[in-house]
mmCIF file of C-alpha atoms in Angstrom:
data_model
loop_
_atom_site.group_PDB
_atom_site.id
_atom_site.type_symbol
_atom_site.label_atom_id
_atom_site.label_comp_id
_atom_site.label_asym_id
_atom_site.label_seq_id
_atom_site.Cartn_x
_atom_site.Cartn_y
_atom_site.Cartn_z
ATOM 1 C CA MET A 1 -15.891 -121.732 118.299
ATOM 2 C CA SER A 2 -18.006 -121.451 115.124
ATOM 3 C CA ALA A 3 -15.169 -122.883 113.057
ATOM 4 C CA GLY A 4 -14.768 -125.594 115.679
ATOM 5 C CA LEU A 5 -18.451 -126.499 115.473
ATOM 6 C CA ARG A 6 -18.302 -126.708 111.691
ATOM 7 C CA ALA A 7 -15.196 -128.892 111.797
ATOM 8 C CA ALA A 8 -16.879 -131.135 114.369
ATOM 9 C CA ALA A 9 -19.968 -131.348 112.133
ATOM 10 C CA ARG A 10 -17.829 -132.441 109.185
ATOM 11 C CA ASP A 11 -16.145 -135.110 111.306
ATOM 12 C CA TYR A 12 -19.505 -136.252 112.676
ATOM 13 C CA LEU A 13 -21.061 -136.653 109.239
ATOM 14 C CA SER A 14 -17.956 -138.362 107.876
ATOM 15 C CA GLU A 15 -17.869 -140.889 110.723
ATOM 16 C CA ARG A 16 -21.560 -141.751 110.407
ATOM 17 C CA ARG A 17 -21.375 -142.104 106.640
ATOM 18 C CA ALA A 18 -18.401 -144.402 107.044
ATOM 19 C CA ARG A 19 -20.725 -146.656 109.064
ATOM 20 C CA GLY A 20 -23.216 -146.774 106.184
ATOM 21 C CA TYR A 21 -25.671 -143.984 107.039
ATOM 22 C CA GLN A 22 -26.920 -141.929 104.065
ATOM 23 C CA LEU A 23 -27.807 -138.758 106.048
ATOM 24 C CA ALA A 24 -29.374 -137.121 102.996
ATOM 25 C CA ASP A 25 -30.755 -134.051 104.819
ATOM 26 C CA HIS A 26 -28.329 -133.890 107.730
ATOM 27 C CA GLU A 27 -25.597 -131.865 106.055
ATOM 28 C CA TRP A 28 -27.731 -128.934 104.943
ATOM 29 C CA LEU A 29 -29.828 -128.955 108.122
ATOM 30 C CA LEU A 30 -26.757 -128.845 110.333
ATOM 31 C CA GLY A 31 -25.301 -126.145 108.091
ATOM 32 C CA ALA A 32 -28.464 -124.056 108.464
ATOM 33 C CA PHE A 33 -28.441 -124.560 112.233
ATOM 34 C CA LEU A 34 -24.794 -123.498 112.534
ATOM 35 C CA ASP A 35 -25.427 -120.516 110.242
ATOM 36 C CA GLY A 36 -28.095 -119.360 112.680
ATOM 37 C CA LEU A 37 -25.787 -119.759 115.682
ATOM 38 C CA GLU A 38 -23.049 -117.822 113.932
ATOM 39 C CA ALA A 39 -25.411 -114.999 112.924
ATOM 40 C CA ARG A 40 -26.401 -114.556 116.575
ATOM 41 C CA GLY A 41 -22.863 -114.894 117.892
ATOM 42 C CA VAL A 42 -23.752 -118.088 119.773
ATOM 43 C CA THR A 43 -20.825 -120.447 120.373
ATOM 44 C CA ARG A 44 -22.532 -123.292 122.220
ATOM 45 C CA ILE A 45 -25.364 -125.656 121.342
ATOM 46 C CA THR A 46 -28.164 -125.477 123.905
ATOM 47 C CA VAL A 47 -31.548 -127.129 124.201
ATOM 48 C CA ALA A 48 -33.206 -123.741 123.679
ATOM 49 C CA GLU A 49 -31.245 -123.116 120.455
ATOM 50 C CA ALA A 50 -32.074 -126.596 119.155
ATOM 51 C CA LEU A 51 -35.789 -126.141 119.844
ATOM 52 C CA ALA A 52 -35.816 -122.675 118.295
ATOM 53 C CA PHE A 53 -34.272 -124.085 115.125
ATOM 54 C CA ALA A 54 -36.720 -126.992 114.977
ATOM 55 C CA THR A 55 -39.799 -124.799 115.430
ATOM 56 C CA ALA A 56 -38.639 -121.765 113.450
ATOM 57 C CA ARG A 57 -41.594 -122.202 111.091
ATOM 58 C CA PRO A 58 -44.667 -123.022 113.211
ATOM 59 C CA GLN A 59 -46.775 -123.748 110.114
ATOM 60 C CA THR A 60 -44.658 -126.772 109.137
ATOM 61 C CA GLN A 61 -45.733 -130.272 110.115
ATOM 62 C CA ARG A 62 -44.718 -131.569 113.537
ATOM 63 C CA SER A 63 -42.998 -134.521 111.887
ATOM 64 C CA TRP A 64 -40.664 -132.153 110.004
ATOM 65 C CA GLN A 65 -39.987 -130.133 113.160
ATOM 66 C CA ALA A 66 -39.168 -133.379 114.970
ATOM 67 C CA LYS A 67 -36.760 -134.348 112.207
ATOM 68 C CA ARG A 68 -34.975 -130.984 112.366
ATOM 69 C CA LEU A 69 -34.630 -131.392 116.130
ATOM 70 C CA ALA A 70 -33.408 -134.989 115.793
ATOM 71 C CA VAL A 71 -30.609 -133.920 113.427
ATOM 72 C CA VAL A 72 -29.370 -131.320 115.925
ATOM 73 C CA ARG A 73 -29.906 -133.654 118.909
ATOM 74 C CA GLN A 74 -27.758 -136.426 117.430
ATOM 75 C CA PHE A 75 -24.963 -133.984 116.625
ATOM 76 C CA ALA A 76 -25.203 -132.378 120.086
ATOM 77 C CA TRP A 77 -24.797 -135.763 121.784
ATOM 78 C CA TYR A 78 -21.775 -136.509 119.599
ATOM 79 C CA LEU A 79 -20.254 -133.110 120.365
ATOM 80 C CA GLN A 80 -21.001 -133.359 124.082
ATOM 81 C CA GLY A 81 -18.976 -136.559 124.251
ATOM 82 C CA ILE A 82 -15.990 -134.797 122.714
ATOM 83 C CA ASP A 83 -16.267 -131.432 124.450
ATOM 84 C CA PRO A 84 -18.952 -131.121 127.165
ATOM 85 C CA ALA A 85 -18.532 -127.351 127.165
ATOM 86 C CA ALA A 86 -19.520 -127.113 123.492
ATOM 87 C CA ALA A 87 -23.016 -128.609 123.700
ATOM 88 C CA GLU A 88 -25.817 -129.475 126.071
ATOM 89 C CA PRO A 89 -27.311 -132.938 125.613
ATOM 90 C CA VAL A 90 -30.689 -132.476 123.916
ATOM 91 C CA PRO A 91 -33.290 -134.913 125.342
ATOM 92 C CA ALA A 92 -35.453 -137.028 123.096
ATOM 93 C CA GLY A 93 -39.223 -136.516 122.998
ATOM 94 C CA LEU A 94 -39.273 -132.713 123.152
ATOM 95 C CA ILE A 95 -41.481 -132.635 120.060
ATOM 96 C CA ASN A 96 -44.214 -135.261 119.958
ATOM 97 C CA ALA A 97 -44.694 -136.200 116.312
ATOM 98 C CA ARG A 98 -45.884 -139.768 116.136
ATOM 99 C CA THR A 99 -46.593 -140.877 112.594
ATOM 100 C CA VAL A 100 -50.310 -141.348 112.022
ATOM 101 C CA ARG A 101 -51.045 -144.193 109.655
ATOM 102 C CA ARG A 102 -53.102 -143.050 106.701
ATOM 103 C CA ILE A 103 -55.884 -145.454 105.737
ATOM 104 C CA PRO A 104 -54.966 -146.715 102.263
ATOM 105 C CA TYR A 105 -57.266 -146.915 99.267
ATOM 106 C CA LEU A 106 -57.460 -150.636 98.469
ATOM 107 C CA TYR A 107 -58.326 -150.983 94.798
ATOM 108 C CA SER A 108 -60.522 -153.809 93.536
ATOM 109 C CA ASP A 109 -59.551 -155.777 90.430
ATOM 110 C CA GLU A 110 -62.360 -154.027 88.572
ATOM 111 C CA GLN A 111 -61.075 -150.582 89.575
ATOM 112 C CA ILE A 112 -57.557 -151.426 88.435
ATOM 113 C CA ALA A 113 -58.914 -152.579 85.081
ATOM 114 C CA ARG A 114 -60.849 -149.304 84.747
ATOM 115 C CA LEU A 115 -57.795 -147.218 85.601
ATOM 116 C CA MET A 116 -55.647 -149.040 83.056
ATOM 117 C CA ALA A 117 -58.353 -148.677 80.409
ATOM 118 C CA ALA A 118 -58.611 -144.952 81.156
ATOM 119 C CA ALA A 119 -54.807 -144.593 80.926
ATOM 120 C CA ALA A 120 -54.891 -146.188 77.484
ATOM 121 C CA THR A 121 -57.135 -143.368 76.233
ATOM 122 C CA LEU A 122 -54.623 -140.595 76.999
ATOM 123 C CA PRO A 123 -54.031 -138.640 73.764
ATOM 124 C CA ALA A 124 -50.225 -139.042 73.773
ATOM 125 C CA ARG A 125 -49.595 -142.641 72.656
ATOM 126 C CA THR A 126 -46.288 -143.248 74.458
ATOM 127 C CA LEU A 127 -47.454 -141.574 77.657
ATOM 128 C CA ALA A 128 -50.663 -143.610 77.561
ATOM 129 C CA ALA A 129 -48.678 -146.852 77.270
ATOM 130 C CA SER A 130 -46.312 -145.759 80.052
ATOM 131 C CA MET A 131 -49.121 -144.874 82.464
ATOM 132 C CA GLN A 132 -50.962 -148.090 81.694
ATOM 133 C CA THR A 133 -47.750 -150.057 82.287
ATOM 134 C CA LEU A 134 -46.947 -148.154 85.489
ATOM 135 C CA ILE A 135 -50.364 -148.927 86.991
ATOM 136 C CA GLY A 136 -50.189 -152.593 86.024
ATOM 137 C CA LEU A 137 -46.625 -152.932 87.300
ATOM 138 C CA LEU A 138 -47.397 -151.389 90.692
ATOM 139 C CA ALA A 139 -50.558 -153.466 91.081
ATOM 140 C CA SER A 140 -48.808 -156.740 90.224
ATOM 141 C CA THR A 141 -45.549 -156.217 92.161
ATOM 142 C CA GLY A 142 -46.168 -153.793 95.025
ATOM 143 C CA LEU A 143 -43.152 -151.694 94.034
ATOM 144 C CA ARG A 144 -42.821 -148.154 95.309
ATOM 145 C CA SER A 145 -43.737 -145.734 92.532
ATOM 146 C CA GLY A 146 -40.285 -144.164 92.779
ATOM 147 C CA GLU A 147 -38.684 -147.581 92.341
ATOM 148 C CA ALA A 148 -40.748 -148.197 89.215
ATOM 149 C CA GLY A 149 -39.858 -144.788 87.825
ATOM 150 C CA ALA A 150 -36.139 -145.428 88.390
ATOM 151 C CA LEU A 151 -36.088 -148.732 86.496
ATOM 152 C CA ASP A 152 -34.003 -149.043 83.345
ATOM 153 C CA ALA A 153 -34.915 -151.315 80.461
ATOM 154 C CA GLY A 154 -31.910 -153.484 81.289
ATOM 155 C CA ASP A 155 -33.335 -154.180 84.749
ATOM 156 C CA LEU A 156 -35.912 -156.495 83.179
ATOM 157 C CA ASP A 157 -34.840 -160.103 82.598
ATOM 158 C CA ALA A 158 -37.838 -161.342 80.645
ATOM 159 C CA ALA A 159 -36.431 -164.853 80.206
ATOM 160 C CA ALA A 160 -36.014 -165.323 83.964
ATOM 161 C CA GLY A 161 -39.122 -163.314 84.857
ATOM 162 C CA LEU A 162 -37.165 -161.005 87.159
ATOM 163 C CA LEU A 163 -36.751 -157.298 87.796
ATOM 164 C CA THR A 164 -33.630 -155.842 89.410
ATOM 165 C CA VAL A 165 -34.968 -153.101 91.671
ATOM 166 C CA THR A 166 -32.983 -150.424 93.469
ATOM 167 C CA GLY A 167 -34.878 -149.511 96.615
ATOM 168 C CA LYS A 168 -34.391 -147.231 99.588
ATOM 169 C CA TYR A 169 -30.810 -146.454 100.616
ATOM 170 C CA GLY A 170 -29.540 -148.006 97.384
ATOM 171 C CA ARG A 171 -30.453 -151.555 98.395
ATOM 172 C CA ILE A 172 -30.849 -153.828 95.369
ATOM 173 C CA ARG A 173 -33.251 -156.751 95.245
ATOM 174 C CA LEU A 174 -34.675 -159.159 92.688
ATOM 175 C CA VAL A 175 -38.447 -159.126 92.233
ATOM 176 C CA ALA A 176 -40.147 -162.119 90.631
ATOM 177 C CA LEU A 177 -42.759 -161.300 88.000
ATOM 178 C CA HIS A 178 -45.932 -163.119 87.045
ATOM 179 C CA PRO A 179 -45.859 -164.358 83.424
ATOM 180 C CA THR A 180 -48.677 -161.940 82.519
ATOM 181 C CA THR A 181 -46.576 -159.049 83.861
ATOM 182 C CA VAL A 182 -43.596 -160.188 81.788
ATOM 183 C CA ARG A 183 -45.769 -160.284 78.673
ATOM 184 C CA ALA A 184 -47.140 -156.816 79.383
ATOM 185 C CA LEU A 185 -43.645 -155.383 79.904
ATOM 186 C CA THR A 186 -42.222 -156.949 76.760
ATOM 187 C CA GLY A 187 -45.199 -155.602 74.824
ATOM 188 C CA TYR A 188 -44.562 -152.153 76.270
ATOM 189 C CA LEU A 189 -40.891 -152.357 75.252
ATOM 190 C CA ARG A 190 -41.966 -152.702 71.620
ATOM 191 C CA ILE A 191 -43.915 -149.430 71.894
ATOM 192 C CA ARG A 192 -41.042 -147.781 73.751
ATOM 193 C CA ALA A 193 -38.442 -148.844 71.157
ATOM 194 C CA SER A 194 -39.368 -146.058 68.744
ATOM 195 C CA ARG A 195 -38.824 -143.356 71.384
ATOM 196 C CA ALA A 196 -35.874 -144.398 73.564
ATOM 197 C CA ALA A 197 -32.535 -146.200 73.456
ATOM 198 C CA PRO A 198 -32.594 -149.908 74.412
ATOM 199 C CA ALA A 199 -30.481 -149.293 77.521
ATOM 200 C CA GLY A 200 -32.363 -146.202 78.667
ATOM 201 C CA PRO A 201 -35.119 -145.763 81.252
ATOM 202 C CA LEU A 202 -37.858 -148.385 81.261
ATOM 203 C CA LEU A 203 -40.796 -146.015 81.670
ATOM 204 C CA ILE A 204 -40.619 -142.969 79.434
ATOM 205 C CA GLY A 205 -42.607 -139.856 78.669
ATOM 206 C CA GLU A 206 -43.667 -138.657 75.244
ATOM 207 C CA THR A 207 -40.225 -137.142 74.532
ATOM 208 C CA GLY A 208 -38.418 -140.423 75.209
ATOM 209 C CA HIS A 209 -36.889 -139.292 78.487
ATOM 210 C CA ARG A 210 -37.537 -140.934 81.857
ATOM 211 C CA LEU A 211 -41.146 -140.641 82.963
ATOM 212 C CA ASN A 212 -41.513 -137.705 85.347
ATOM 213 C CA MET A 213 -43.092 -139.230 88.435
ATOM 214 C CA THR A 214 -44.563 -135.953 89.682
ATOM 215 C CA MET A 215 -46.361 -135.650 86.368
ATOM 216 C CA ALA A 216 -47.345 -139.335 86.527
ATOM 217 C CA ARG A 217 -48.914 -138.847 89.965
ATOM 218 C CA ASN A 218 -50.869 -135.836 88.695
ATOM 219 C CA ILE A 219 -52.106 -137.813 85.688
ATOM 220 C CA PHE A 220 -53.053 -140.694 87.965
ATOM 221 C CA ARG A 221 -55.155 -138.387 90.131
ATOM 222 C CA SER A 222 -57.000 -137.212 87.028
ATOM 223 C CA LEU A 223 -57.575 -140.849 86.030
ATOM 224 C CA THR A 224 -59.072 -141.653 89.433
ATOM 225 C CA ARG A 225 -61.499 -138.759 89.013
ATOM 226 C CA GLN A 226 -62.325 -139.898 85.493
ATOM 227 C CA CYS A 227 -63.069 -143.387 86.865
ATOM 228 C CA HIS A 228 -65.127 -141.892 89.727
ATOM 229 C CA LEU A 229 -62.943 -143.413 92.448
ATOM 230 C CA ALA A 230 -64.269 -141.218 95.216
ATOM 231 C CA PRO A 231 -62.431 -141.179 98.573
ATOM 232 C CA GLN A 232 -63.737 -143.844 100.935
ATOM 233 C CA PRO A 233 -64.737 -143.103 104.565
ATOM 234 C CA GLY A 234 -61.650 -142.269 106.596
ATOM 235 C CA CYS A 235 -59.458 -142.634 103.523
ATOM 236 C CA GLY A 236 -57.808 -139.928 101.442
ATOM 237 C CA ALA A 237 -57.831 -139.640 97.675
ATOM 238 C CA PRO A 238 -56.440 -142.697 95.823
ATOM 239 C CA ARG A 239 -52.658 -142.648 95.308
ATOM 240 C CA LEU A 240 -50.141 -144.664 93.327
ATOM 241 C CA HIS A 241 -48.589 -145.722 96.639
ATOM 242 C CA ASP A 242 -51.845 -147.419 97.645
ATOM 243 C CA PHE A 243 -51.127 -150.204 95.144
ATOM 244 C CA ARG A 244 -48.356 -151.268 97.535
ATOM 245 C CA HIS A 245 -50.867 -151.616 100.364
ATOM 246 C CA ARG A 246 -53.243 -153.506 98.101
ATOM 247 C CA PHE A 247 -50.503 -155.930 97.071
ATOM 248 C CA ALA A 248 -49.593 -156.680 100.705
ATOM 249 C CA VAL A 249 -53.213 -157.282 101.759
ATOM 250 C CA SER A 250 -53.927 -159.446 98.697
ATOM 251 C CA THR A 251 -50.831 -161.536 99.395
ATOM 252 C CA LEU A 252 -51.995 -162.189 102.962
ATOM 253 C CA ILE A 253 -55.512 -163.103 101.789
ATOM 254 C CA ASP A 254 -54.055 -165.601 99.300
ATOM 255 C CA ALA A 255 -51.835 -167.090 102.021
ATOM 256 C CA HIS A 256 -54.823 -167.760 104.275
ATOM 257 C CA ARG A 257 -56.959 -169.201 101.499
ATOM 258 C CA GLN A 258 -54.150 -171.475 100.331
ATOM 259 C CA GLY A 259 -53.463 -172.685 103.876
ATOM 260 C CA ARG A 260 -49.874 -171.446 103.853
ATOM 261 C CA ASP A 261 -47.744 -170.495 106.863
ATOM 262 C CA VAL A 262 -48.663 -166.814 107.258
ATOM 263 C CA ASP A 263 -45.581 -165.914 109.334
ATOM 264 C CA ALA A 264 -43.301 -167.378 106.679
ATOM 265 C CA CYS A 265 -45.330 -165.602 104.007
ATOM 266 C CA ILE A 266 -44.858 -162.237 105.711
ATOM 267 C CA ALA A 267 -41.107 -162.812 105.900
ATOM 268 C CA VAL A 268 -41.046 -163.458 102.151
ATOM 269 C CA LEU A 269 -43.324 -160.473 101.545
ATOM 270 C CA ALA A 270 -40.952 -158.235 103.519
ATOM 271 C CA THR A 271 -38.069 -159.273 101.269
ATOM 272 C CA HIS A 272 -40.186 -158.763 98.155
ATOM 273 C CA LEU A 273 -41.213 -155.265 99.259
ATOM 274 C CA GLY A 274 -37.633 -154.335 100.143
ATOM 275 C CA HIS A 275 -38.108 -154.030 103.907
ATOM 276 C CA VAL A 276 -35.205 -154.503 106.300
ATOM 277 C CA SER A 277 -37.526 -156.133 108.825
ATOM 278 C CA PRO A 278 -40.991 -157.738 108.643
ATOM 279 C CA VAL A 279 -42.008 -155.198 111.306
ATOM 280 C CA HIS A 280 -42.157 -152.580 108.537
ATOM 281 C CA THR A 281 -44.352 -154.862 106.434
ATOM 282 C CA TYR A 282 -47.137 -154.838 109.032
ATOM 283 C CA TRP A 283 -47.575 -151.113 108.276
ATOM 284 C CA TYR A 284 -49.045 -152.172 104.917
ATOM 285 C CA LEU A 285 -51.512 -154.695 106.291
ATOM 286 C CA THR A 286 -55.067 -153.408 106.642
ATOM 287 C CA VAL A 287 -57.935 -155.535 107.921
ATOM 288 C CA THR A 288 -60.553 -155.671 105.190
ATOM 289 C CA PRO A 289 -63.824 -157.659 105.042
ATOM 290 C CA GLU A 290 -62.196 -159.973 102.497
ATOM 291 C CA LEU A 291 -59.172 -160.584 104.742
ATOM 292 C CA ALA A 292 -61.398 -161.117 107.787
ATOM 293 C CA ASP A 293 -63.455 -163.664 105.826
ATOM 294 C CA ALA A 294 -60.306 -165.504 104.724
ATOM 295 C CA VAL A 295 -59.072 -165.718 108.325
ATOM 296 C CA SER A 296 -62.494 -166.846 109.569
ATOM 297 C CA GLU A 297 -62.702 -169.535 106.884
ATOM 298 C CA ARG A 298 -59.296 -170.851 107.851
ATOM 299 C CA VAL A 299 -60.121 -170.897 111.558
ATOM 300 C CA ALA A 300 -63.390 -172.708 110.835
ATOM 301 C CA LEU A 301 -61.558 -175.285 108.715
ATOM 302 C CA TYR A 302 -59.022 -175.760 111.506
ATOM 303 C CA TYR A 303 -61.766 -176.709 113.967
ATOM 304 C CA GLN A 304 -63.662 -178.812 111.444
ATOM 305 C CA GLN A 305 -60.568 -180.952 111.046
ATOM 306 C CA GLY A 306 -60.691 -181.766 114.750
ATOM 307 C CA HIS A 307 -57.940 -179.471 116.037
ATOM 308 C CA ARG A 308 -59.613 -178.801 119.356
ATOM 309 C CA ARG A 309 -57.956 -178.429 122.687
#
């Protein structure tokens, strides 16, 4: 039956991938689960076996345990439909691991300027320019840091003011750039030219290879300490990813102050950020005093113009 389970797992993964699913962790997780069954001489998937696999390491986060269980649960349901004797259906909700939204660090314009100035003082000239460019690019576009790190020089169309960005699941989108961002990127390319090939990675390290994003995040943390950006109440230490939150909130503030249709703005923002649905965009919206003021000002203007019921 072990060979049968493995063959069924291969078919299951193949069928789901044919429908467009990436399933990055599914193959090795299912393999590990089936290895455990085989080692114990177990020939049938049960709820108890699935739970034991998911919680094998109690010290791991509940979200990771829930993911391990979900991988087995989906396969068990597939297998149960083919051969009810081979697997019990594993119910959903056995591990409660709701994602808790972390309060983002929303940088001010002055803090961003300080961070970029601090990055410029890094002793390695190319790395300093790359970190300064990375911070400015994330602040002005709301890209994911991984998306920025994966950019190639050829992804920038300076004449059109566009970046071709490859996001999650390989989805490609065009991101419009502000003229000041285009000027900053073209200036950075002149510095980069002495270290890397024209068609190579956009952001590079001191050796001319693609900027290591783990290293970049570590350097950024040191820059936040250098700039005395202490964690705010209820908020963790500042991260590169928080620029994405800041961009979303700033966009919404501008929409209110300019009297634009906020719903339409959020739909555009979702496309810009690379979200499949605007529902995901709301995750990045945090009520700040500045946003509350912008909404209040717009509501007050609405009533001043005589829009009363």
